[in-house]
Structure formats: structure tokens, C-alpha cells
XYZ file of C-alpha atoms in Angstrom:
453
model
C -20.210 22.689 -115.929
C -22.649 24.288 -113.566
C -24.409 27.532 -114.499
C -22.932 30.826 -113.438
C -24.297 31.924 -110.176
C -26.229 28.854 -109.260
C -23.771 27.788 -106.457
C -22.544 31.480 -105.548
C -26.228 32.634 -105.022
C -26.716 29.783 -102.583
C -23.523 30.483 -100.911
C -24.411 34.161 -100.369
C -27.678 33.502 -98.710
C -26.134 31.358 -95.922
C -22.780 32.639 -95.608
C -23.132 34.213 -92.189
C -24.515 30.940 -90.760
C -21.919 29.163 -92.616
C -19.085 31.066 -90.765
C -20.636 29.801 -87.589
C -20.501 26.415 -88.652
C -16.966 26.672 -89.837
C -15.851 28.156 -86.458
C -17.664 25.119 -84.477
C -16.250 22.609 -86.579
C -12.729 24.090 -86.172
C -13.115 24.228 -82.423
C -14.223 20.583 -82.258
C -11.575 19.290 -84.607
C -8.975 19.114 -81.929
C -7.160 15.640 -82.246
C -4.354 14.018 -80.017
C -0.601 15.340 -80.628
C 2.607 14.938 -78.952
C 3.797 17.593 -76.589
C 6.189 19.353 -78.673
C 3.640 19.374 -81.554
C 1.004 20.711 -79.299
C 3.345 23.627 -77.902
C 3.807 24.679 -81.531
C 0.197 24.649 -82.134
C -0.749 26.474 -79.099
C 2.019 29.089 -79.718
C 1.273 29.537 -83.411
C -2.534 30.058 -82.376
C -1.474 32.975 -79.972
C 0.603 34.536 -82.434
C -2.007 34.239 -85.183
C -4.714 35.897 -82.814
C -2.002 38.574 -82.299
C -1.638 39.206 -85.863
C 1.973 37.969 -85.916
C 1.480 36.257 -88.969
C 5.251 35.304 -90.222
C 6.049 34.142 -86.616
C 2.534 32.131 -86.399
C 3.794 30.506 -89.839
C 6.926 29.309 -88.682
C 5.306 27.589 -85.442
C 2.973 25.664 -87.910
C 5.722 24.766 -90.194
C 7.361 23.153 -87.146
C 4.074 21.351 -86.235
C 3.889 19.878 -89.505
C 7.340 18.772 -89.589
C 7.015 17.290 -86.101
C 3.664 15.348 -86.984
C 3.015 14.970 -90.873
C -0.217 13.098 -90.102
C -1.685 15.937 -88.014
C -4.480 17.470 -90.104
C -4.954 20.469 -87.506
C -1.271 21.563 -88.165
C -2.127 21.639 -91.846
C -5.498 23.489 -91.360
C -3.874 26.202 -88.976
C -1.012 26.623 -91.431
C -3.549 27.062 -94.405
C -5.512 29.612 -92.054
C -2.157 31.582 -91.863
C -1.722 31.577 -95.889
C -5.221 32.776 -96.289
C -4.603 35.743 -94.007
C -1.397 36.361 -95.568
C -3.341 36.645 -98.859
C -1.451 33.615 -100.380
C -4.598 31.493 -101.456
C -2.367 29.282 -103.743
C -0.139 28.026 -100.782
C -3.207 27.375 -98.712
C -4.931 25.216 -101.270
C -2.563 22.145 -101.006
C -2.815 22.382 -97.166
C -6.476 22.357 -97.235
C -6.511 19.325 -99.619
C -4.100 17.586 -97.167
C -6.519 18.117 -94.382
C -9.360 16.774 -96.420
C -7.249 13.599 -97.386
C -6.635 13.182 -93.569
C -10.071 13.883 -92.378
C -12.688 13.520 -94.856
C -15.262 14.779 -92.816
C -13.798 18.081 -91.905
C -16.474 20.362 -93.120
C -14.433 23.557 -92.665
C -11.650 22.635 -94.696
C -13.674 21.343 -97.667
C -15.913 24.564 -97.437
C -12.807 26.617 -97.505
C -11.504 24.790 -100.323
C -14.581 25.042 -102.237
C -14.359 28.987 -101.994
C -10.748 29.007 -103.210
C -11.621 26.717 -106.176
C -14.630 28.944 -106.814
C -12.428 32.110 -106.893
C -9.994 30.370 -109.290
C -12.670 29.641 -111.759
C -12.651 25.689 -111.022
C -16.601 25.569 -110.902
C -16.841 21.885 -111.013
C -14.323 21.060 -108.565
C -15.944 23.814 -106.229
C -19.327 22.344 -106.765
C -18.118 19.007 -105.938
C -16.809 20.390 -102.405
C -20.137 22.104 -101.830
C -22.221 19.035 -102.677
C -20.521 17.096 -99.953
C -21.223 19.464 -97.282
C -24.710 21.012 -98.782
C -26.589 19.190 -95.928
C -25.649 21.929 -93.521
C -27.673 24.342 -95.589
C -30.717 22.137 -95.571
C -33.545 22.936 -93.304
C -35.465 19.838 -93.899
C -32.515 17.615 -93.265
C -31.887 19.697 -90.054
C -35.410 19.055 -88.822
C -35.312 15.373 -89.643
C -32.283 14.779 -87.457
C -33.382 16.872 -84.747
C -36.498 14.602 -84.527
C -33.789 11.596 -84.413
C -31.950 13.278 -81.639
C -35.414 13.705 -79.559
C -36.097 10.003 -79.897
C -32.665 9.158 -79.002
C -33.041 11.277 -75.699
C -30.437 13.963 -76.647
C -32.689 17.333 -76.562
C -29.868 19.691 -76.747
C -28.677 18.504 -79.990
C -31.940 18.626 -81.377
C -32.044 22.245 -80.355
C -28.899 23.090 -82.054
C -30.332 21.556 -85.315
C -33.546 23.349 -85.032
C -32.082 26.653 -84.302
C -30.085 26.049 -87.625
C -33.381 25.312 -89.292
C -35.028 28.346 -88.058
C -32.356 30.663 -89.649
C -32.486 28.616 -92.979
C -36.158 28.714 -93.703
C -38.158 31.895 -93.468
C -41.169 32.097 -91.003
C -40.304 28.761 -89.337
C -42.645 29.104 -86.476
C -42.574 25.191 -86.159
C -38.750 25.306 -85.357
C -39.257 27.963 -82.726
C -42.312 26.186 -81.097
C -40.224 22.820 -80.967
C -37.112 24.717 -79.470
C -39.325 26.320 -76.788
C -40.944 22.925 -75.751
C -37.668 21.477 -75.569
C -36.160 24.005 -73.376
C -39.386 23.797 -71.237
C -38.687 19.908 -70.961
C -35.033 20.654 -69.852
C -36.367 23.088 -66.974
C -35.146 26.068 -68.639
C -38.092 28.368 -68.661
C -36.335 31.607 -69.284
C -34.972 30.219 -72.693
C -38.409 28.607 -73.519
C -40.023 31.881 -72.941
C -37.572 33.689 -75.164
C -38.175 31.166 -78.180
C -41.948 31.036 -78.025
C -42.000 34.886 -78.293
C -40.027 34.378 -81.646
C -42.761 32.121 -82.744
C -45.278 34.682 -81.994
C -43.465 37.499 -83.697
C -43.868 35.485 -87.065
C -47.515 34.586 -86.383
C -49.282 36.061 -83.281
C -52.391 33.764 -83.801
C -50.247 30.689 -83.868
C -52.528 28.514 -81.457
C -49.915 26.182 -79.968
C -47.301 28.728 -79.687
C -49.919 31.104 -77.965
C -51.055 28.289 -75.381
C -47.552 27.330 -74.548
C -46.494 31.102 -74.095
C -49.429 31.319 -71.595
C -47.895 28.318 -69.574
C -44.456 29.355 -69.661
C -45.133 33.001 -68.843
C -46.998 32.052 -65.812
C -44.317 29.618 -64.570
C -41.485 31.985 -65.249
C -43.538 34.723 -63.014
C -43.939 32.260 -60.062
C -40.233 31.541 -60.219
C -39.044 34.818 -60.520
C -41.341 35.965 -57.470
C -40.110 33.056 -55.526
C -36.404 33.972 -56.090
C -37.205 37.484 -55.089
C -38.827 36.325 -51.983
C -35.868 34.387 -50.939
C -33.560 37.471 -51.745
C -35.616 39.160 -49.215
C -35.300 36.301 -46.513
C -38.937 35.696 -46.909
C -38.700 32.137 -46.892
C -42.076 30.978 -46.058
C -43.626 33.040 -48.785
C -40.928 31.750 -51.098
C -41.647 28.112 -50.183
C -45.466 28.773 -50.968
C -44.497 30.182 -54.418
C -42.588 26.922 -55.228
C -45.206 24.828 -54.084
C -47.279 26.548 -56.701
C -44.802 26.070 -59.386
C -45.030 22.188 -58.705
C -48.991 22.393 -58.908
C -48.605 24.592 -62.083
C -46.433 22.111 -63.919
C -46.713 18.601 -62.215
C -45.781 16.691 -65.506
C -42.398 18.089 -66.180
C -39.986 16.273 -63.269
C -37.247 18.844 -63.750
C -39.582 21.766 -62.292
C -40.594 19.378 -59.454
C -36.978 18.630 -58.385
C -35.845 22.223 -58.816
C -38.678 23.604 -56.495
C -37.800 20.847 -54.060
C -34.393 21.991 -54.101
C -35.175 25.732 -53.396
C -37.581 24.732 -50.695
C -35.089 22.698 -49.090
C -33.014 25.691 -49.127
C -35.839 27.882 -47.670
C -36.307 25.418 -44.743
C -32.473 25.385 -44.077
C -32.258 29.308 -43.978
C -35.491 29.622 -41.916
C -33.942 27.357 -39.445
C -36.559 24.411 -39.758
C -34.208 21.443 -39.976
C -36.438 18.751 -39.648
C -38.502 20.048 -42.730
C -35.310 20.955 -44.534
C -33.722 17.372 -43.913
C -36.846 15.670 -45.266
C -37.200 17.811 -48.542
C -33.390 18.038 -49.165
C -33.408 14.146 -48.818
C -36.073 13.658 -51.361
C -33.933 15.766 -53.845
C -30.887 13.702 -52.958
C -32.683 10.429 -53.656
C -33.137 11.704 -57.305
C -29.793 13.450 -57.545
C -27.411 12.163 -55.034
C -24.728 14.449 -56.216
C -26.771 17.710 -56.160
C -24.453 20.132 -54.332
C -26.974 22.715 -53.345
C -29.184 20.079 -51.715
C -26.086 18.384 -49.772
C -24.835 22.036 -48.308
C -28.420 22.837 -47.235
C -29.018 19.412 -45.508
C -25.616 19.766 -44.026
C -26.617 23.060 -42.460
C -29.911 21.361 -41.283
C -28.075 18.605 -39.783
C -25.653 21.179 -37.949
C -28.759 22.681 -36.028
C -29.834 19.224 -35.150
C -26.620 18.459 -33.857
C -26.153 15.387 -36.228
C -22.556 16.276 -36.842
C -21.465 13.110 -38.443
C -24.214 13.376 -40.954
C -23.316 16.880 -41.531
C -19.821 16.253 -42.116
C -20.417 13.442 -44.627
C -22.703 15.776 -46.720
C -20.011 18.448 -46.769
C -17.493 15.851 -47.681
C -19.574 14.539 -50.766
C -20.469 18.115 -51.828
C -16.785 18.959 -51.795
C -15.927 15.856 -53.921
C -18.157 17.475 -56.800
C -16.974 21.179 -55.980
C -13.648 21.204 -54.127
C -13.255 25.284 -54.763
C -16.446 26.208 -52.960
C -15.486 28.257 -49.894
C -18.881 27.755 -48.452
C -18.389 23.910 -48.337
C -14.980 24.162 -46.895
C -15.966 26.591 -44.144
C -19.121 24.358 -43.444
C -17.096 21.224 -43.205
C -14.632 22.837 -40.871
C -17.245 24.156 -38.575
C -19.128 20.663 -38.618
C -15.642 18.969 -37.600
C -15.101 21.428 -34.717
C -18.743 20.972 -33.401
C -18.396 17.231 -33.458
C -15.318 17.581 -31.298
C -16.623 20.381 -29.345
C -19.873 17.938 -28.605
C -17.602 15.615 -27.042
C -16.825 18.068 -24.409
C -19.110 20.535 -22.614
C -22.362 21.596 -24.668
C -24.122 24.605 -23.215
C -27.192 23.842 -25.189
C -27.690 20.350 -23.962
C -26.903 21.762 -20.249
C -29.814 24.002 -20.689
C -31.891 21.523 -22.688
C -32.476 23.994 -25.792
C -32.045 23.746 -29.545
C -29.107 25.456 -31.132
C -31.614 27.986 -32.785
C -33.169 28.923 -29.471
C -34.065 32.630 -29.013
C -32.720 34.458 -25.966
C -35.992 34.499 -24.172
C -36.128 30.538 -24.176
C -32.466 30.323 -23.030
C -33.296 32.677 -20.079
C -36.432 30.710 -19.346
C -34.607 27.313 -19.392
C -31.782 28.769 -17.151
C -34.005 30.214 -14.541
C -35.868 26.801 -14.329
C -32.821 24.707 -13.948
C -31.160 27.183 -11.474
C -34.038 26.758 -9.269
C -33.964 23.028 -9.569
C -30.325 22.765 -8.891
C -29.642 25.540 -6.403
C -27.395 23.804 -3.772
C -29.358 25.340 -0.812
C -32.120 22.829 -1.895
C -30.116 20.010 -0.770
C -29.017 18.733 2.747
C -26.884 15.679 1.711
C -23.198 16.742 1.345
C -22.646 14.319 -1.663
C -25.886 15.565 -3.164
C -25.023 19.244 -2.592
C -21.626 18.792 -4.259
C -23.203 17.346 -7.240
C -25.699 20.291 -7.541
C -23.104 22.615 -7.032
C -21.140 21.372 -10.131
C -24.500 21.088 -12.140
C -25.278 24.794 -10.874
C -21.887 26.287 -11.913
C -22.554 24.651 -15.576
C -25.896 26.133 -15.782
C -24.623 29.450 -15.077
C -21.916 29.051 -17.476
C -24.187 28.145 -20.045
C -26.549 30.989 -19.494
C -23.478 33.119 -19.509
C -22.402 32.122 -22.916
C -25.758 31.674 -24.798
C -27.027 34.920 -23.425
C -24.068 36.828 -24.816
C -24.146 37.356 -28.701
C -20.386 37.395 -29.178
C -19.708 34.412 -26.974
C -22.587 32.265 -28.262
C -21.174 33.117 -31.900
C -17.713 31.695 -30.906
C -19.441 28.698 -29.311
C -21.588 28.062 -32.432
C -18.309 28.301 -34.488
C -16.915 25.445 -32.552
C -14.804 27.330 -29.908
C -15.595 27.555 -26.256
C -15.278 30.802 -24.819
C -14.862 29.662 -21.323
C -12.310 26.631 -22.180
C -8.686 27.684 -21.636
C -7.558 25.121 -24.072
C -9.582 26.745 -27.096
C -8.476 30.190 -26.317
C -5.361 31.388 -27.940
C -2.951 32.705 -25.224
C -4.241 30.371 -22.717
C -6.010 31.829 -19.438
C -8.140 30.594 -16.951
C -11.756 29.569 -16.969
C -13.744 32.128 -15.188
C -16.340 29.666 -14.132
C -13.805 26.948 -12.701
C -14.482 28.330 -9.279
C -16.000 27.100 -6.055
C -19.526 27.299 -5.014
C -18.769 29.944 -2.241
C -18.132 32.506 -5.242
C -21.528 31.829 -6.548
C -23.229 32.651 -3.249
C -25.534 35.569 -3.519
C -26.182 34.857 -7.294
C -29.748 35.579 -8.391
C -31.056 33.408 -11.280
C -33.956 35.678 -11.835
C -31.638 38.736 -12.665
C -30.818 39.502 -16.272
C -27.016 39.486 -15.477
C -24.635 42.029 -13.772
C -23.622 42.124 -10.085
C -24.880 39.382 -7.687
C -27.625 41.011 -5.593
C -28.620 38.677 -2.803
C -28.747 35.197 -1.761
C -31.731 32.807 -1.967
C -32.723 30.587 1.061
C -34.874 27.574 0.459
C -37.029 26.155 3.287
């Protein structure tokens, strides 16, 4: 028989952590069940949470009857028995759970506690010995090393976090956790964990060196994000370039920095640069939704509508509930359709992101070039009249913010077909109505007629 207190003293020191493990095991222990049994289990779970123990017990009785081989049903029924203070009734259910699933740690630990309370120390010790590895910091650390070599850093972090709680002054665990988060690109969690290491030992050389590196990187990223929020995209781009120089050896920071630079170029209406950087990101991560959205917006500025539609559709496959993607796709489809008709930007020969001054300048140049008074041949004059009317229409739409926005959204404000309620096109009129038009005016009434010698 085990000496009194030898088991209980060890239990007491790790019991809070043990509860966490129990919860995790419980959540991860779900198994496939038939529809009726699943309904009983779900309803019983809700009733248990609401404190309606008797009703919950009835549901779990029904689940056990419906599937006598379902260990979850027995486990939940045992949970209700324990909540009702009926530990003797819970014990057979916990034993049944262990028979059906021998590696169910939570059930074995609870059974061990019940046996301990009943004075059955040998049986309790047997249960505890079978799960004692969850309390062993050294074994946790060894398994973490295996996870690291297997390329599963998040599982390694889980074991190392457990080890940091099980062993006092475990600076090594905090250091390893911090470096793993850093390699994963999570600079904020990396900074948090390395600070824990320095709390235990402020002179820890590796922790201090790592702390300086992470802090510097974290400051650059925070500064860059603040610049993006302020709309200072050029400065933000420079900051993210500094991030890549500060940490060139961890690919995660390079790809995340390029993703944000791609975003900055897109928002700053630098489509050529945006397409280039976004494409670099998508070569590494073809399903990167952020890069797909930003490249699609850049394609729209470049009037590459088919490419924009393809990027939006790919992004939508991975995030179908994103309203920005849905709206962007609809806009790209409208613009593609619109491009097959009259395109005011092409008429004036300007980009979609052209400023008003560029639009007016292009208009004046073309208006002089295609003014019908320049042409004597009747056929050429008719061609010039049509061209001049299109140029005037383009200037009217693109120099008016409201009309330009409609056009940019895929709706031609001068096309009767695209206007709800119909109505005629005010620019579909004869050349005579344009005589007296001054291409150098800023709008308003026509003042005088040009004559060209």
C-alpha cells in the first residue's frame, strides 16, 4: 500500500493544470454517433449547463440505451452523477468509459479521484500511474523536441507551456516557446513569452538577445500598421521593407511584409507595383485572400477586368462570406461589360486613377484636334463631329465627381439603357447643338464659336 499523502501531495500541486487537461481531453474526445444519440447528447449537455441535472440525466440514459458502446454517453452521465453528489453511481460509468477507450485520460483521472476518496489507495495509484506523464515536465520537453523535429511547432508549444507550469523557474521553456512563436511569425506572442523568461532571470543572455530582436521587429510592424491606418502608404511600405531587412532569415516575415506592401501599393493606386508584389506573395501562397483582393483592385485600375474577375472568384472560393470580395467581383463584372461599350477613359486616353487636371488637359488637346471646323471634307467632318461629341461626353462625365463615381461603379450615366426609368442620352444630339462650345472653358454655358483657318 502506498504511503499516506504520497499520491495526494503530488495531486494537489498540479490540480489546477490537471483540470485544464481534463477539459481539453473531454472536448477532443467526441466520437461518431448516430443522429438520435447525438440529439440526446447535445440536449443533455445544454441541460447540464443550465443546471437541470435530472433532465440531463434522462437524456444521457437515453443516449446509453441508444448506443451501449458510446463512451461519451457514459462519460457525460458520470459527470451528471458527480454533479448530483452520486459518486458511487458515477464509478461504474467511468470504468465503462475506460474499458471502451483505454487512453481516455479524463475518465481515468476522475476514477482515480473517486477511488482515492473511498480509501482504495492501491487502485487509485494504479490509475494515476497510467496518466502521470501529463505531470512530468521532462517528458513534456522531450516530446516537444520530437514535435519540433517533426515540423509541428504548435504541438511543441503546447507541451512546453505545460512544462513551464510544472517546473519552477523554467526559463528554457519560455525561451523555446518565444523562439517557436517567432519562427511562426507571431511576433506579439513571441515578445510576451520572452518577457516571462526575463522575469525569471533578467540576465539570461539568450532571452535578452532574443528580446531585443523581437522588440525591434515588433516596433517596426506596429509603426507600419499605424501608417496604413493613417493612409500614409509610401511610409508604411518603407517600414515593411525595413522589417524584411531586420529579419531576412524567417520567411514568414518576408511574405507577411510583402502582403502588406502589396496592400499599400493597391490602396495608393500604384497598380503596376501592386500587381508585381501581390504576384510574388501568391506564388508562395496561391490562396492568400488578402493578396488576391489587392491584386484584383490593381487589375481594375489597369482595366484588366478578366484578371480581376478571376482573382475575386478565387478569393471567394476561400471566403464566400466576405462582402468586399462580393462587391469587388460584381464591380469587375460590370466594368467588363461596360468596357465592351463606350469607355470615357479610353476616349480621353487617360488612366482610371487620373486626376481632374489630367482629364481637363487631355480633353482640351483632343477637342482642338477633333473640332469639326478643322475639317473641310464632308465625310471627315462627320467623323470629327462624332469624335468631338464623344470627347465632350467623356469630359462631362469624368470631370463631375458624382457622374464619374457612377461610371467607375460600372454604370454609364449618359446611357439610357443603364439608367433606371429610362430617359434619353443628353449627348446624343446633333453637331449643331455643340456649335459655340468652348473647349477651354471649365464648364457652364457655351460662350462662343471657334473658327480655324
